[in-house]
PDB file of C-alpha atoms in Angstrom:
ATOM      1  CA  UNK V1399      30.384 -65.546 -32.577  1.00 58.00           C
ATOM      2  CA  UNK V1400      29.645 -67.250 -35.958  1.00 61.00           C
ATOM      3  CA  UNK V1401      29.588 -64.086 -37.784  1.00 59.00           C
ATOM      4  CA  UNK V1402      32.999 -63.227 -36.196  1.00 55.00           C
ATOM      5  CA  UNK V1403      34.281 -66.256 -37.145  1.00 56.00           C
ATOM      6  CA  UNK V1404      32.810 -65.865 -40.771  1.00 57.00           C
ATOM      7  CA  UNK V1405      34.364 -62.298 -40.847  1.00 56.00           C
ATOM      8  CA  UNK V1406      37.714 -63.557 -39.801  1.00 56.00           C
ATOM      9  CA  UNK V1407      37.935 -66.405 -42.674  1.00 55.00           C
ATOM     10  CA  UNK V1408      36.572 -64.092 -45.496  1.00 53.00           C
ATOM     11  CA  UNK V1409      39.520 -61.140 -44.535  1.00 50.00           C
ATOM     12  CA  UNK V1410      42.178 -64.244 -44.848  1.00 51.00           C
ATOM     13  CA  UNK V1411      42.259 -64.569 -48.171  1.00 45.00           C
ATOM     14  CA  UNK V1412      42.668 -62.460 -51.054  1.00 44.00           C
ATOM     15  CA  UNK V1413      41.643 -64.567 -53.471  1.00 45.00           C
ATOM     16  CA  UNK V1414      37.982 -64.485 -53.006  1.00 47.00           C
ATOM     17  CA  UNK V1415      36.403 -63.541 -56.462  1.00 50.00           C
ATOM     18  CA  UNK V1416      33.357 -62.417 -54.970  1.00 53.00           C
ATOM     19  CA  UNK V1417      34.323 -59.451 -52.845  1.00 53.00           C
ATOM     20  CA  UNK V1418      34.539 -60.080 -49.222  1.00 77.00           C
ATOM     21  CA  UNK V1419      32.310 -57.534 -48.375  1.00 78.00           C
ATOM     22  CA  UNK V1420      29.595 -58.484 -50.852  1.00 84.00           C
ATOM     23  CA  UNK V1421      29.673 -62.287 -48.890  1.00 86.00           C
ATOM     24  CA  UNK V1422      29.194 -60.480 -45.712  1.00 86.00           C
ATOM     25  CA  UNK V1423      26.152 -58.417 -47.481  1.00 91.00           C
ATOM     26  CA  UNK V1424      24.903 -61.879 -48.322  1.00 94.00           C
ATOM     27  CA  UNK V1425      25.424 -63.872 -45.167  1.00 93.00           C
ATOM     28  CA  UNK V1426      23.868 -60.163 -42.933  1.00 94.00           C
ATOM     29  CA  UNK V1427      20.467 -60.560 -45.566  1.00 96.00           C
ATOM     30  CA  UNK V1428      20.110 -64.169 -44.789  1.00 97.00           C
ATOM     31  CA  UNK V1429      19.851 -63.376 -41.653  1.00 96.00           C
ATOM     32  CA  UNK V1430      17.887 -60.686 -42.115  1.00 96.00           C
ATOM     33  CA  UNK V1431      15.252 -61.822 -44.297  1.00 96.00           C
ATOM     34  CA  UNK V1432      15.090 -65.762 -43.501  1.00 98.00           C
ATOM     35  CA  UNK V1433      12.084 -64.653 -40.857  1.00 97.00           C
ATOM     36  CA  UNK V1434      10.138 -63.233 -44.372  1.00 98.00           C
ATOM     37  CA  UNK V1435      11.008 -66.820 -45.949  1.00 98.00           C
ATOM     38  CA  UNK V1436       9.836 -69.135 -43.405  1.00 98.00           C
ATOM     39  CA  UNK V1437       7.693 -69.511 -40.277  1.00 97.00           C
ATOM     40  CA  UNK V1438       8.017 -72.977 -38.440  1.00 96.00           C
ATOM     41  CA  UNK V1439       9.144 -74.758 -41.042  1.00 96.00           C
ATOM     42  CA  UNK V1440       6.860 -73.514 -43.621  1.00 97.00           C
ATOM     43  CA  UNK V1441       7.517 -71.357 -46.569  1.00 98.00           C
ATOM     44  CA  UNK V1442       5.739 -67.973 -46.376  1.00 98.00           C
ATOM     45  CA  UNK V1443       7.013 -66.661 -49.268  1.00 98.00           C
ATOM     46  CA  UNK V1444       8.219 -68.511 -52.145  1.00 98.00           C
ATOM     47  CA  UNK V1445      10.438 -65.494 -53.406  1.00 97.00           C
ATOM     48  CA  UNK V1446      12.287 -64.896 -50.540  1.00 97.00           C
ATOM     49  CA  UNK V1447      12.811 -68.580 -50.167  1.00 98.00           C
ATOM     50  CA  UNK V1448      14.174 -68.494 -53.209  1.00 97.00           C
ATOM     51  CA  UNK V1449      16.657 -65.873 -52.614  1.00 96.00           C
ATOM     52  CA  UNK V1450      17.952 -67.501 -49.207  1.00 97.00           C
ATOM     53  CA  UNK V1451      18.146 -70.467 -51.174  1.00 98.00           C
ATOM     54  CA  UNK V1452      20.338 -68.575 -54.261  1.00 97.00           C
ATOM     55  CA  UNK V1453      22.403 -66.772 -51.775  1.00 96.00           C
ATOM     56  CA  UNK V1454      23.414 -69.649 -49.609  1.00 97.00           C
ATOM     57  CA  UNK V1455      23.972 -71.572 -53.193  1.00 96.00           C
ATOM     58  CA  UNK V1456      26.325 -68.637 -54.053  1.00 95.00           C
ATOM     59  CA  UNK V1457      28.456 -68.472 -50.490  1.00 94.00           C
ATOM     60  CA  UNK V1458      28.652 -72.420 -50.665  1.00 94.00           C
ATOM     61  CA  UNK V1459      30.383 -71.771 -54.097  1.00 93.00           C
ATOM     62  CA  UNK V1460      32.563 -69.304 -53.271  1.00 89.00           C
ATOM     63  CA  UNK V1461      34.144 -70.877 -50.374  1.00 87.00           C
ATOM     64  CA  UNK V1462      34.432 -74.034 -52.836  1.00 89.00           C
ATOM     65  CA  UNK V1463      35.592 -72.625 -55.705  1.00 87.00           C
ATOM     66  CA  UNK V1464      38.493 -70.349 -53.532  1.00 83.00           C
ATOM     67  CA  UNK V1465      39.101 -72.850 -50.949  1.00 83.00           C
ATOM     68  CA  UNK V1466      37.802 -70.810 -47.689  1.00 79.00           C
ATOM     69  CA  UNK V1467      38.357 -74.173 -45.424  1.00 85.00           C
ATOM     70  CA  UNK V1468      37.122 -72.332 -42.861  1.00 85.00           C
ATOM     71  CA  UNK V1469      33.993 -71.145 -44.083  1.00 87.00           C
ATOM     72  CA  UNK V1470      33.045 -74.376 -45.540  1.00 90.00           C
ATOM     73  CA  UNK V1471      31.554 -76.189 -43.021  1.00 93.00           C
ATOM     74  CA  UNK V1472      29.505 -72.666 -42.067  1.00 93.00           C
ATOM     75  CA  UNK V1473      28.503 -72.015 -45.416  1.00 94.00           C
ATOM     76  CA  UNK V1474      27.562 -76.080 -45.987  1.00 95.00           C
ATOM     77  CA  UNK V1475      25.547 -75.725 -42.681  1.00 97.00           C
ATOM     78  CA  UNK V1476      23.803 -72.594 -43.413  1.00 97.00           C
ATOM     79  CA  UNK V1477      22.553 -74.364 -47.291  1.00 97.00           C
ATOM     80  CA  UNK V1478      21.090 -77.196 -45.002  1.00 97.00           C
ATOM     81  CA  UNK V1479      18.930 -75.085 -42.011  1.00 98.00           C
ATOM     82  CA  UNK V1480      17.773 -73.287 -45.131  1.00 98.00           C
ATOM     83  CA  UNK V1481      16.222 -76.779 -47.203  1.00 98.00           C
ATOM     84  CA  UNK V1482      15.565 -77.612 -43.776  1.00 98.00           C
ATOM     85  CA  UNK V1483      13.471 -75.047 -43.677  1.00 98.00           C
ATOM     86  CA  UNK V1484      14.995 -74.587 -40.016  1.00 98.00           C
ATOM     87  CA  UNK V1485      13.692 -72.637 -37.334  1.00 96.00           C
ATOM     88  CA  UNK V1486      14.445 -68.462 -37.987  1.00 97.00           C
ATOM     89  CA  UNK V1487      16.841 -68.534 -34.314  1.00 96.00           C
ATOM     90  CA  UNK V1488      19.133 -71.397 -36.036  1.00 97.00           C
ATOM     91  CA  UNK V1489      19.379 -69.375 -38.946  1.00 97.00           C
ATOM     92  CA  UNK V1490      19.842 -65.864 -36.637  1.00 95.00           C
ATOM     93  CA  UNK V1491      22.483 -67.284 -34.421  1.00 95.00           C
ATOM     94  CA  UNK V1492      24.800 -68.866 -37.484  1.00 94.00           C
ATOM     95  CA  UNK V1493      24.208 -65.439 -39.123  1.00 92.00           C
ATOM     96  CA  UNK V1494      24.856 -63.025 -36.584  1.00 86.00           C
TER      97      UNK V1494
END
């Protein structure tokens, strides 16, 4: 459902300067590859960590910098289970 929904605001506007599709390429390898990051709240492998971090960085930014309301709160939420370190389901289910 929160992939739908994460879809739906990235096809509303045109204005996106990062292409819509490469956000959705971003948001489908978080979820992914978080599982290769992180195992109960520890860090299995600092480069992938760092790349969930980037990428999360880089949707947060996006949906700032082009005003995606809607994706906002998403993209803010996915950035914190990420520092959280947050369990690989949390991360999954916003993700999927």
């Amino acid at each position: 459902m929160a992939k739908f929904f994460l879809l739906c605001c990235l096809f509303c506007w045109s204005s996106v300067a990062l292409a819509s599709d490469e956000l959705i390429q971003l948001i489908e390898y978080i979820g992914a590859d978080y599982a290769a990051a992180v195992d109960q709240g520890t860090i299995i492998s600092a480069g992938e960590y760092g790349e969930m971090q980037e990428f999360s960085n880089l949707i947060l930014r996006e949906a700032n910098e082009n005003k995606l309301t809607a994706l906002l709160p998403l993209a803010t939420e996915l950035q914190q289970l990420i520092a959280d370190k947050a369990d690989v389901q949390a991360v999954g289910t916003l993700t999927a």
